[in-house]
CSV table of C-alpha atoms and ligand atoms in Angstrom, one decimal:
chain,number,residue,atom,x,y,z
A,294,UNK,CA,-60.9,80.9,-43.3
A,295,UNK,CA,-57.4,81.1,-43.0
A,296,UNK,CA,-57.0,79.8,-39.4
A,297,UNK,CA,-58.8,76.8,-40.7
A,298,UNK,CA,-56.3,76.1,-43.6
A,299,UNK,CA,-53.3,76.6,-41.3
A,300,UNK,CA,-54.7,74.0,-39.0
A,301,UNK,CA,-55.0,71.8,-41.6
A,302,UNK,CA,-51.8,72.7,-43.4
A,303,UNK,CA,-50.0,71.8,-40.0
A,304,UNK,CA,-51.2,68.5,-39.9
A,305,UNK,CA,-50.5,67.3,-43.4
A,306,UNK,CA,-47.7,69.5,-44.6
A,307,UNK,CA,-44.0,68.6,-43.5
A,308,UNK,CA,-43.8,70.0,-40.2
A,309,UNK,CA,-41.3,73.1,-39.5
A,310,UNK,CA,-40.9,74.3,-42.8
A,311,UNK,CA,-44.4,74.7,-43.8
A,312,UNK,CA,-45.2,76.3,-40.6
A,313,UNK,CA,-42.3,79.0,-41.2
A,314,UNK,CA,-43.2,79.8,-44.2
A,315,UNK,CA,-46.5,80.2,-44.0
A,316,UNK,CA,-46.5,82.3,-40.7
A,317,UNK,CA,-45.3,84.9,-42.8
A,318,UNK,CA,-48.9,85.3,-44.9
A,319,UNK,CA,-51.0,87.5,-44.0
A,320,UNK,CA,-54.8,86.9,-45.6
A,321,UNK,CA,-56.2,90.1,-46.9
A,322,UNK,CA,-58.9,89.5,-49.4
A,323,UNK,CA,-61.2,87.1,-50.8
A,324,UNK,CA,-61.8,87.9,-54.4
A,325,UNK,CA,-64.2,86.1,-56.5
A,326,UNK,CA,-63.7,83.1,-54.5
A,327,UNK,CA,-59.8,83.2,-54.3
A,328,UNK,CA,-58.2,83.9,-51.2
A,329,UNK,CA,-55.6,86.7,-51.4
A,330,UNK,CA,-52.6,86.2,-48.9
A,331,UNK,CA,-50.0,89.1,-48.2
A,332,UNK,CA,-46.4,87.8,-48.6
A,333,UNK,CA,-43.1,89.6,-47.3
A,334,UNK,CA,-41.2,89.4,-50.5
A,335,UNK,CA,-40.6,87.7,-53.8
A,336,UNK,CA,-38.5,85.1,-52.6
A,337,UNK,CA,-41.2,83.6,-49.8
A,338,UNK,CA,-43.4,83.7,-52.6
A,339,UNK,CA,-41.3,81.9,-54.7
A,340,UNK,CA,-40.7,79.0,-52.4
A,341,UNK,CA,-44.4,79.1,-50.9
A,342,UNK,CA,-45.4,78.6,-54.8
A,343,UNK,CA,-43.0,76.1,-55.7
A,344,UNK,CA,-43.3,74.0,-52.1
A,345,UNK,CA,-46.6,74.0,-51.0
A,346,UNK,CA,-49.1,75.9,-53.3
A,347,UNK,CA,-50.5,73.0,-54.5
A,348,UNK,CA,-51.3,71.5,-51.2
A,349,UNK,CA,-52.8,74.8,-49.5
A,350,UNK,CA,-55.2,75.2,-52.7
A,351,UNK,CA,-56.3,71.6,-52.3
A,352,UNK,CA,-56.8,72.5,-48.4
A,353,UNK,CA,-58.6,75.3,-49.5
A,354,UNK,CA,-60.8,74.0,-51.9
A,355,UNK,CA,-62.0,70.8,-48.7
A,356,UNK,CA,-62.9,74.1,-46.7
A,357,UNK,CA,-65.6,74.5,-49.4
A,358,UNK,CA,-65.4,78.5,-48.9
A,359,UNK,CA,-62.9,79.2,-51.1
A,360,UNK,CA,-61.2,77.8,-54.4
A,361,UNK,CA,-58.0,79.3,-55.3
A,362,UNK,CA,-55.2,81.2,-53.4
A,363,UNK,CA,-53.3,84.0,-54.7
A,364,UNK,CA,-50.2,85.3,-53.3
A,365,UNK,CA,-49.1,89.0,-53.6
A,366,UNK,CA,-45.9,90.5,-52.1
A,367,UNK,CA,-47.0,93.3,-50.2
A,368,UNK,CA,-45.3,96.1,-51.8
A,369,UNK,CA,-45.2,94.6,-55.4
A,370,UNK,CA,-47.8,97.0,-56.7
A,371,UNK,CA,-45.6,99.9,-55.3
A,372,UNK,CA,-42.5,99.2,-56.5
A,373,UNK,CA,-43.6,98.1,-59.9
A,374,UNK,CA,-44.9,101.7,-60.2
A,375,UNK,CA,-41.3,102.8,-59.1
A,376,UNK,CA,-39.8,100.9,-61.5
A,377,UNK,CA,-42.0,101.9,-64.3
A,378,UNK,CA,-41.3,105.6,-63.5
A,379,UNK,CA,-37.8,105.1,-63.7
A,380,UNK,CA,-37.8,103.6,-66.8
A,381,UNK,CA,-39.7,106.3,-68.4
A,382,UNK,CA,-37.4,108.9,-66.9
A,383,UNK,CA,-34.3,107.5,-68.3
A,384,UNK,CA,-35.8,106.8,-72.0
A,385,UNK,CA,-36.7,103.2,-71.7
A,386,UNK,CA,-32.8,102.3,-71.6
A,387,UNK,CA,-33.9,98.8,-70.0
A,388,UNK,CA,-35.7,98.4,-73.0
A,389,UNK,CA,-33.1,98.7,-75.3
A,390,UNK,CA,-30.9,96.4,-73.2
A,391,UNK,CA,-32.0,93.7,-75.2
A,392,UNK,CA,-33.9,92.2,-72.6
A,393,UNK,CA,-30.6,91.5,-70.3
A,394,UNK,CA,-30.3,90.4,-66.6
A,395,UNK,CA,-28.8,93.3,-65.0
A,396,UNK,CA,-26.9,91.1,-62.7
A,397,UNK,CA,-25.1,89.0,-65.6
A,398,UNK,CA,-22.0,90.8,-65.7
A,399,UNK,CA,-18.2,89.9,-66.4
A,400,UNK,CA,-17.5,91.4,-63.0
A,401,UNK,CA,-19.8,89.2,-60.9
A,402,UNK,CA,-18.6,85.9,-63.1
A,403,UNK,CA,-16.0,83.9,-61.5
A,404,UNK,CA,-13.2,82.3,-63.3
A,405,UNK,CA,-12.4,78.6,-62.8
A,406,UNK,CA,-10.9,75.8,-64.5
A,407,UNK,CA,-14.3,74.6,-65.6
A,408,UNK,CA,-15.1,78.0,-67.4
A,409,UNK,CA,-12.0,79.5,-68.2
A,410,UNK,CA,-11.9,79.1,-71.7
A,411,UNK,CA,-15.7,80.1,-72.5
A,412,UNK,CA,-15.0,83.1,-70.3
A,413,UNK,CA,-12.2,84.3,-72.2
A,414,UNK,CA,-13.6,83.7,-75.6
A,415,UNK,CA,-16.6,85.7,-74.2
A,416,UNK,CA,-14.6,88.3,-73.2
A,417,UNK,CA,-12.7,88.4,-77.0
A,418,UNK,CA,-16.1,88.8,-78.6
A,419,UNK,CA,-17.5,91.5,-76.4
A,420,UNK,CA,-14.3,93.2,-77.3
A,421,UNK,CA,-14.4,92.7,-80.7
A,422,UNK,CA,-17.5,91.7,-82.0
A,423,UNK,CA,-18.1,90.0,-85.3
A,424,UNK,CA,-14.0,89.8,-85.4
A,425,UNK,CA,-12.9,87.3,-83.0
A,426,UNK,CA,-14.8,84.4,-83.2
A,427,UNK,CA,-18.0,84.3,-85.3
A,428,UNK,CA,-20.3,82.4,-84.1
A,429,UNK,CA,-19.2,81.5,-80.6
A,430,UNK,CA,-20.9,78.3,-79.3
A,431,UNK,CA,-20.7,77.7,-75.8
A,432,UNK,CA,-22.3,74.4,-75.1
A,433,UNK,CA,-22.5,72.4,-71.2
A,434,UNK,CA,-25.0,71.4,-68.7
A,435,UNK,CA,-27.7,73.8,-66.9
A,436,UNK,CA,-27.1,76.0,-64.4
A,437,UNK,CA,-23.5,76.4,-65.1
A,438,UNK,CA,-23.4,80.1,-66.5
A,439,UNK,CA,-24.0,79.9,-70.4
A,440,UNK,CA,-26.7,82.3,-70.2
A,441,UNK,CA,-24.9,84.5,-67.8
A,442,UNK,CA,-21.7,84.9,-70.0
A,443,UNK,CA,-24.0,85.6,-73.0
A,444,UNK,CA,-25.8,88.6,-71.2
A,445,UNK,CA,-22.4,89.3,-70.2
A,446,UNK,CA,-21.3,89.9,-73.4
A,447,UNK,CA,-24.6,92.1,-74.4
A,448,UNK,CA,-23.6,94.6,-71.3
A,449,UNK,CA,-20.2,94.6,-72.4
A,450,UNK,CA,-20.8,95.8,-76.0
A,451,UNK,CA,-23.9,98.2,-74.9
A,452,UNK,CA,-21.4,99.9,-72.0
A,453,UNK,CA,-18.8,100.8,-75.1
A,454,UNK,CA,-21.6,101.5,-78.0
A,455,UNK,CA,-24.9,102.3,-76.4
A,456,UNK,CA,-26.2,102.5,-80.0
A,457,UNK,CA,-25.3,98.7,-81.0
A,458,UNK,CA,-28.5,96.9,-81.4
A,459,UNK,CA,-28.0,93.8,-79.1
A,460,UNK,CA,-30.4,91.2,-79.2
A,461,UNK,CA,-30.7,88.4,-76.6
A,462,UNK,CA,-33.5,85.5,-77.4
A,463,UNK,CA,-34.0,81.9,-76.5
A,464,UNK,CA,-34.4,79.7,-79.3
A,465,UNK,CA,-37.9,78.9,-77.9
A,466,UNK,CA,-39.0,82.5,-78.2
A,467,UNK,CA,-37.5,82.8,-81.9
A,468,UNK,CA,-39.4,79.9,-83.0
A,469,UNK,CA,-42.8,81.1,-81.4
A,470,UNK,CA,-42.1,84.6,-82.5
A,471,UNK,CA,-41.6,83.3,-85.9
A,472,UNK,CA,-44.9,81.1,-86.1
A,473,UNK,CA,-46.8,84.4,-84.8
A,474,UNK,CA,-45.4,86.3,-87.4
A,475,UNK,CA,-46.6,83.5,-90.3
A,476,UNK,CA,-50.2,83.8,-88.7
A,477,UNK,CA,-50.3,87.4,-88.5
A,478,UNK,CA,-48.6,87.9,-91.8
A,479,UNK,CA,-46.2,89.9,-90.3
A,480,UNK,CA,-43.0,87.6,-91.8
A,481,UNK,CA,-41.2,90.6,-93.2
A,482,UNK,CA,-41.1,92.3,-90.1
A,483,UNK,CA,-40.0,89.2,-88.2
A,484,UNK,CA,-37.3,89.2,-90.6
A,485,UNK,CA,-36.1,92.6,-90.5
A,486,UNK,CA,-35.9,92.1,-86.6
A,487,UNK,CA,-33.4,89.6,-86.6
A,488,UNK,CA,-31.2,90.5,-89.5
A,489,UNK,CA,-30.6,93.9,-88.6
A,490,UNK,CA,-29.0,93.4,-85.3
A,491,UNK,CA,-25.5,93.9,-84.3
A,492,UNK,CA,-25.1,91.0,-81.9
A,493,UNK,CA,-27.7,88.3,-81.9
A,494,UNK,CA,-27.1,86.1,-78.9
A,495,UNK,CA,-29.6,83.3,-79.1
A,496,UNK,CA,-30.0,80.8,-76.1
A,497,UNK,CA,-30.6,77.2,-75.7
A,498,UNK,CA,-30.3,76.2,-79.6
A,499,UNK,CA,-31.2,72.6,-79.0
A,500,UNK,CA,-34.9,73.6,-79.0
A,501,UNK,CA,-34.3,74.2,-82.9
A,502,UNK,CA,-33.7,70.5,-83.2
A,503,UNK,CA,-36.9,69.2,-84.9
A,504,UNK,CA,-38.4,72.5,-86.1
A,505,UNK,CA,-38.1,72.4,-89.9
A,506,UNK,CA,-39.5,76.0,-91.1
A,507,UNK,CA,-37.5,77.7,-88.1
A,508,UNK,CA,-34.4,76.1,-88.8
A,509,UNK,CA,-34.7,77.5,-92.1
A,510,UNK,CA,-35.5,81.0,-91.1
A,511,UNK,CA,-32.7,80.6,-88.8
A,512,UNK,CA,-30.3,79.7,-90.9
A,513,UNK,CA,-31.0,82.6,-93.3
A,514,UNK,CA,-30.8,85.1,-90.2
A,515,UNK,CA,-27.4,83.3,-89.5
A,516,UNK,CA,-26.3,83.6,-93.1
A,517,UNK,CA,-27.4,87.5,-93.3
A,518,UNK,CA,-25.7,88.2,-90.0
A,519,UNK,CA,-22.4,86.5,-90.6
A,520,UNK,CA,-21.7,88.0,-94.2
A,521,UNK,CA,-22.1,91.2,-92.7
A,522,UNK,CA,-19.5,90.6,-90.3
A,523,UNK,CA,-22.4,90.8,-87.2
A,524,UNK,CA,-21.7,89.0,-84.3
A,525,UNK,CA,-23.3,85.8,-83.3
A,526,UNK,CA,-23.3,84.0,-79.9
A,527,UNK,CA,-25.1,80.5,-79.4
A,528,UNK,CA,-25.4,78.5,-76.3
A,529,UNK,CA,-26.5,74.8,-75.9
A,530,UNK,CA,-26.9,72.1,-73.8
A,531,UNK,CA,-24.8,70.1,-75.7
A,532,UNK,CA,-22.4,70.3,-78.6
A,533,UNK,CA,-23.5,70.9,-81.9
A,534,UNK,CA,-22.8,67.7,-83.5
A,535,UNK,CA,-25.3,65.9,-81.1
A,536,UNK,CA,-28.3,68.5,-81.2
A,537,UNK,CA,-31.1,66.1,-82.8
A,538,UNK,CA,-32.4,66.6,-85.9
A,539,UNK,CA,-30.9,69.3,-87.0
A,540,UNK,CA,-29.5,70.1,-90.7
A,541,UNK,CA,-26.2,69.5,-91.1
A,542,UNK,CA,-25.5,73.1,-92.9
A,543,UNK,CA,-26.4,74.4,-89.5
A,544,UNK,CA,-24.5,72.3,-87.6
A,545,UNK,CA,-21.6,73.2,-89.8
A,546,UNK,CA,-21.8,76.8,-89.6
A,547,UNK,CA,-21.9,76.4,-85.8
A,548,UNK,CA,-18.8,75.1,-86.0
A,549,UNK,CA,-17.3,78.0,-88.1
A,550,UNK,CA,-16.1,80.0,-85.3
A,551,UNK,CA,-15.2,78.5,-81.9
A,552,UNK,CA,-16.9,76.3,-80.4
A,553,UNK,CA,-16.2,75.9,-76.6
A,554,UNK,CA,-17.5,74.0,-73.5
A,555,UNK,CA,-18.4,74.9,-69.6
A,556,UNK,CA,-17.8,72.1,-67.2
A,557,UNK,CA,-18.8,71.7,-63.3
A,558,UNK,CA,-17.2,73.8,-61.5
A,559,UNK,CA,-14.6,72.4,-59.0
A,560,UNK,CA,-14.8,72.5,-55.2
A,561,UNK,CA,-12.6,75.9,-54.9
A,562,UNK,CA,-14.5,77.7,-57.9
A,563,UNK,CA,-17.8,76.7,-55.8
A,564,UNK,CA,-16.6,78.1,-52.8
A,565,UNK,CA,-15.4,81.2,-54.9
A,566,UNK,CA,-18.6,81.6,-56.6
A,567,UNK,CA,-20.6,81.5,-53.4
A,568,UNK,CA,-18.2,84.2,-51.5
A,569,UNK,CA,-19.0,86.8,-54.8
A,570,UNK,CA,-22.5,85.9,-54.5
A,571,UNK,CA,-23.0,86.5,-50.7
A,572,UNK,CA,-20.5,89.5,-51.1
A,573,UNK,CA,-22.8,91.2,-54.1
A,574,UNK,CA,-25.9,90.6,-51.7
A,575,UNK,CA,-24.4,91.8,-48.8
A,576,UNK,CA,-25.0,88.2,-47.1
A,577,UNK,CA,-22.7,87.6,-43.8
A,578,UNK,CA,-22.0,83.8,-44.1
A,579,UNK,CA,-19.7,82.2,-42.0
A,580,UNK,CA,-16.8,80.4,-44.0
A,581,UNK,CA,-17.9,76.9,-42.8
A,582,UNK,CA,-21.2,77.5,-44.2
A,583,UNK,CA,-20.1,78.3,-47.6
A,584,UNK,CA,-17.9,75.2,-47.2
A,585,UNK,CA,-20.6,73.3,-46.3
A,586,UNK,CA,-23.1,74.3,-49.1
A,587,UNK,CA,-20.0,74.0,-51.6
A,588,UNK,CA,-19.4,70.5,-50.9
A,589,UNK,CA,-22.8,69.6,-50.6
A,590,UNK,CA,-24.3,70.7,-53.6
A,591,UNK,CA,-21.7,69.7,-56.1
A,592,UNK,CA,-23.1,69.9,-59.8
A,593,UNK,CA,-25.2,72.9,-60.4
A,594,UNK,CA,-24.4,76.4,-59.8
A,595,UNK,CA,-28.2,77.4,-59.7
A,596,UNK,CA,-28.7,75.1,-56.9
A,597,UNK,CA,-25.8,76.4,-55.3
A,598,UNK,CA,-27.2,80.2,-55.5
A,599,UNK,CA,-30.7,78.7,-54.3
A,600,UNK,CA,-29.5,77.0,-51.4
A,601,UNK,CA,-27.8,80.0,-50.4
A,602,UNK,CA,-30.9,82.3,-50.8
A,603,UNK,CA,-32.6,79.6,-48.9
A,604,UNK,CA,-30.4,80.0,-46.0
A,605,UNK,CA,-30.3,83.4,-45.9
A,606,UNK,CA,-34.4,83.6,-46.0
A,607,UNK,CA,-34.8,80.7,-43.3
A,608,UNK,CA,-32.1,82.5,-41.0
A,609,UNK,CA,-34.5,85.9,-41.3
A,610,UNK,CA,-37.8,84.2,-41.3
A,611,UNK,CA,-36.7,82.1,-38.2
A,612,UNK,CA,-34.3,84.6,-36.0
A,613,UNK,CA,-32.0,81.9,-35.9
A,614,UNK,CA,-28.2,82.1,-36.4
A,615,UNK,CA,-26.6,81.0,-39.8
A,616,UNK,CA,-24.6,78.0,-38.6
A,617,UNK,CA,-23.8,74.7,-40.1
A,618,UNK,CA,-25.9,73.0,-38.1
A,619,UNK,CA,-29.2,75.1,-38.9
A,620,UNK,CA,-28.0,74.9,-42.5
A,621,UNK,CA,-28.2,71.6,-42.9
A,622,UNK,CA,-31.3,71.4,-41.4
A,623,UNK,CA,-32.9,74.1,-43.6
A,624,UNK,CA,-32.0,72.4,-46.3
A,625,UNK,CA,-32.7,68.7,-45.5
A,626,UNK,CA,-34.5,67.9,-48.4
A,627,UNK,CA,-32.2,69.5,-50.8
A,628,UNK,CA,-29.0,68.0,-49.9
A,629,UNK,CA,-30.7,64.4,-49.1
A,630,UNK,CA,-30.7,63.5,-52.5
A,631,UNK,CA,-27.2,64.1,-53.1
A,632,UNK,CA,-25.5,62.7,-50.0
A,633,UNK,CA,-27.2,59.6,-48.7
A,634,UNK,CA,-29.0,56.7,-50.4
A,635,UNK,CA,-27.1,53.2,-51.6
A,636,UNK,CA,-23.9,54.4,-53.1
A,637,UNK,CA,-24.5,54.0,-57.0
A,638,UNK,CA,-21.9,53.8,-60.0
A,639,UNK,CA,-23.2,57.1,-60.9
A,640,UNK,CA,-22.4,58.8,-57.8
A,641,UNK,CA,-18.9,56.6,-57.8
A,642,UNK,CA,-18.2,58.6,-61.1
A,643,UNK,CA,-19.5,61.7,-60.0
A,644,UNK,CA,-17.3,61.6,-56.6
A,645,UNK,CA,-14.1,60.4,-58.8
A,646,UNK,CA,-14.3,62.9,-61.3
A,647,UNK,CA,-14.8,65.5,-58.3
A,648,UNK,CA,-11.9,64.7,-56.1
A,649,UNK,CA,-9.6,65.0,-59.5
A,650,UNK,CA,-11.4,67.9,-60.6
A,651,UNK,CA,-12.0,66.3,-64.0
A,652,UNK,CA,-15.7,66.2,-65.6
A,653,UNK,CA,-17.3,62.7,-65.6
A,654,UNK,CA,-17.2,62.9,-69.4
A,655,UNK,CA,-13.8,63.1,-69.1
A,656,UNK,CA,-13.4,60.2,-66.8
A,657,UNK,CA,-15.4,58.3,-69.0
A,658,UNK,CA,-13.8,59.4,-72.3
A,659,UNK,CA,-11.0,57.2,-74.2
A,660,UNK,CA,-8.2,59.6,-73.2
A,661,UNK,CA,-5.1,58.3,-71.8
A,662,UNK,CA,-3.4,60.9,-69.5
A,663,UNK,CA,-2.0,59.3,-66.7
A,664,UNK,CA,-4.2,61.0,-64.2
A,665,UNK,CA,-7.1,60.2,-66.6
A,666,UNK,CA,-6.2,56.4,-66.2
A,667,UNK,CA,-5.7,56.5,-62.7
A,668,UNK,CA,-9.1,58.4,-61.8
A,669,UNK,CA,-10.8,55.7,-64.1
A,670,UNK,CA,-9.3,52.8,-62.4
A,671,UNK,CA,-10.0,54.1,-59.0
A,672,UNK,CA,-13.5,54.5,-60.1
A,673,UNK,CA,-14.0,51.0,-61.4
A,674,UNK,CA,-12.4,49.6,-57.9
A,675,UNK,CA,-14.7,51.5,-56.0
A,676,UNK,CA,-17.6,50.3,-57.9
A,677,UNK,CA,-16.7,46.7,-57.7
A,678,UNK,CA,-16.0,47.1,-53.8
A,679,UNK,CA,-18.9,49.4,-53.0
A,680,UNK,CA,-21.7,48.0,-55.3
A,681,UNK,CA,-23.5,44.7,-55.9
A,682,UNK,CA,-23.3,45.4,-59.5
A,683,UNK,CA,-21.7,42.9,-61.8
A,684,UNK,CA,-18.1,43.1,-63.8
A,685,UNK,CA,-19.9,43.3,-67.1
A,686,UNK,CA,-22.2,45.7,-66.1
A,687,UNK,CA,-19.8,48.1,-64.4
A,688,UNK,CA,-17.7,47.7,-67.8
A,689,UNK,CA,-20.8,49.3,-69.8
A,690,UNK,CA,-21.3,52.0,-67.2
A,691,UNK,CA,-17.6,53.1,-68.5
A,692,UNK,CA,-18.7,53.7,-72.1
A,693,UNK,CA,-18.4,50.1,-72.9
A,694,UNK,CA,-15.3,48.9,-71.5
A,695,UNK,CA,-14.8,45.2,-71.2
A,696,UNK,CA,-15.3,43.5,-67.7
A,697,UNK,CA,-11.6,42.3,-68.0
A,698,UNK,CA,-10.4,45.9,-68.0
A,699,UNK,CA,-12.4,46.2,-64.9
A,700,UNK,CA,-11.2,43.1,-63.4
A,701,UNK,CA,-7.5,44.4,-64.1
A,702,UNK,CA,-8.5,47.9,-62.6
A,703,UNK,CA,-9.6,46.3,-59.2
A,704,UNK,CA,-6.3,44.1,-59.0
A,705,UNK,CA,-4.3,47.2,-59.7
A,706,UNK,CA,-5.7,49.5,-57.7
A,707,UNK,CA,-5.9,46.8,-54.7
A,708,UNK,CA,-2.2,46.2,-55.2
A,709,UNK,CA,-1.6,50.1,-54.9
A,710,UNK,CA,-3.7,51.1,-51.8
A,711,UNK,CA,-1.6,48.5,-50.0
A,712,UNK,CA,1.7,49.7,-51.1
A,713,UNK,CA,1.5,53.6,-51.7
A,714,UNK,CA,-0.2,55.6,-48.9
A,715,UNK,CA,-1.0,58.4,-51.5
A,716,UNK,CA,-3.4,56.2,-53.4
A,717,UNK,CA,-4.8,54.8,-50.2
A,718,UNK,CA,-5.6,58.4,-49.1
A,719,UNK,CA,-7.3,59.2,-52.3
A,720,UNK,CA,-9.2,55.8,-52.3
A,721,UNK,CA,-10.6,56.8,-48.5
A,722,UNK,CA,-11.0,60.5,-49.4
A,723,UNK,CA,-13.5,59.6,-52.2
A,724,UNK,CA,-15.1,56.9,-50.2
A,725,UNK,CA,-15.7,59.1,-47.3
A,726,UNK,CA,-17.7,61.3,-49.9
A,727,UNK,CA,-19.8,58.6,-50.6
B,151,LIG,P1,-27.1,78.2,-67.9
B,151,LIG,O1,-27.6,79.1,-68.6
B,151,LIG,O2,-25.8,77.5,-68.4
B,151,LIG,O3,-28.2,77.2,-67.5
B,151,LIG,P2,-26.9,80.4,-66.1
B,151,LIG,O4,-25.9,81.3,-66.8
B,151,LIG,O5,-28.6,80.8,-66.2
B,151,LIG,O6,-26.6,79.0,-66.7
B,151,LIG,O7,-26.4,80.2,-64.6
B,151,LIG,C1,-27.4,80.0,-63.6
B,151,LIG,C2,-26.8,81.0,-62.2
B,151,LIG,O8,-25.6,80.4,-61.8
B,151,LIG,C3,-27.1,82.1,-62.7
B,151,LIG,O9,-27.5,82.9,-61.4
B,151,LIG,C4,-25.6,82.5,-62.7
B,151,LIG,O10,-25.3,84.1,-62.6
B,151,LIG,C5,-24.5,81.8,-61.7
B,151,LIG,N1,-23.4,81.6,-62.3
B,151,LIG,C6,-23.1,80.5,-63.0
B,151,LIG,N2,-21.8,80.5,-63.2
B,151,LIG,C7,-21.4,81.3,-62.7
B,151,LIG,C8,-20.0,81.9,-62.2
B,151,LIG,N3,-18.7,81.4,-63.1
B,151,LIG,N4,-20.0,82.9,-61.5
B,151,LIG,C9,-20.8,83.3,-60.6
B,151,LIG,N5,-22.1,83.1,-61.1
B,151,LIG,C10,-22.2,81.8,-62.0
B,152,LIG,MG1,-29.3,79.1,-70.1
């Protein structure tokens, strides 16, 4: 059966990559019509699940001999048992760590311009919980390290005060638990659970928008903790005011302490993060490959990390060396969307912001420092030069600037490019990246 599936898969799935992953699977069992495949490790399992499992199941059904596929990691059960035994032996300490990820520590967090303030505030809160900033509110795009910082605070506090009660929860889980507690007549237990903690780390608070009764409950939890000087740390993908359908009284509370943001990391920070991750995992990655990854995956640290893992796994599976060329091949489908395709206004804005180590938000803001003004004008110039978009449309994409502003920017930078080598070089570099 597996041979049959493989033969079909090699026809219909992308050549090269699919083979590479599927080669490592060993069919071991057929349980109630479901084909069990043994895979070497969790990473391979994830890759297959996310990339080809759907297609595999489809092929599997077409054979008519089996209707599902289950992936099992070879030593999964054994390891699980070991872990459980360890946990039991250490008095269940993993449990009392409030669901914190072991790897998310301050010393595995790389500090750069984009996250310096959020990091410093987190450290201050961890050192003097309930005193420094309460609440601490951190916001920023996905995969930029908010959750990492929250967990780091939790670990830090527990390392110093093992008796502190630290609870990490996403707002979704908070909402679900609350609804469950109503269903099961256990609201009292729910209330006392969250109102008795020393430190509450509540993640992705934006999901609380639109959830009336849960907001009410969170409001009371917040008040109770805050009055008893217990630390609250909140993360969100946007600033308090921009969370949709959230009560004003909550917004104003979120702003009582310190609100700080995390921006996309600049190139240097991305390189430093990759080096750190490689070192922590004992990967041996040549500098030029680290560079290649950092340059080609600009926006999101989670993706950066995923790419690094993928490179290592591909190298292992194919027994090929980790070179820049191989890396490009292995990451073809990840990188393509970042570097190829026609140039868009969005891409120009990102590339320009990136070059000047500022956020796109700053680039588009009304701020008038000379750096910002220059960056903005260069971005507009490039939009005019490289796209077919109308002056008016370009203006709109720069937060409703007038088309004459765009025209003015274009004239000015054209002139500067002729007269100032420095400006010419900047424009060329950004253009090169596109
Ligand atoms: P967010 O919660 O903002 O979406 P996460 O905290 O989950 O992002 O971070 C995504 C991944 O990137 C995690 O694996 C995290 O360890 C890593 N990461 C983010 N920022 C840093 C950093 N400054 N240094 C090291 N790793 C980081
Ligand atoms: Mg997060």
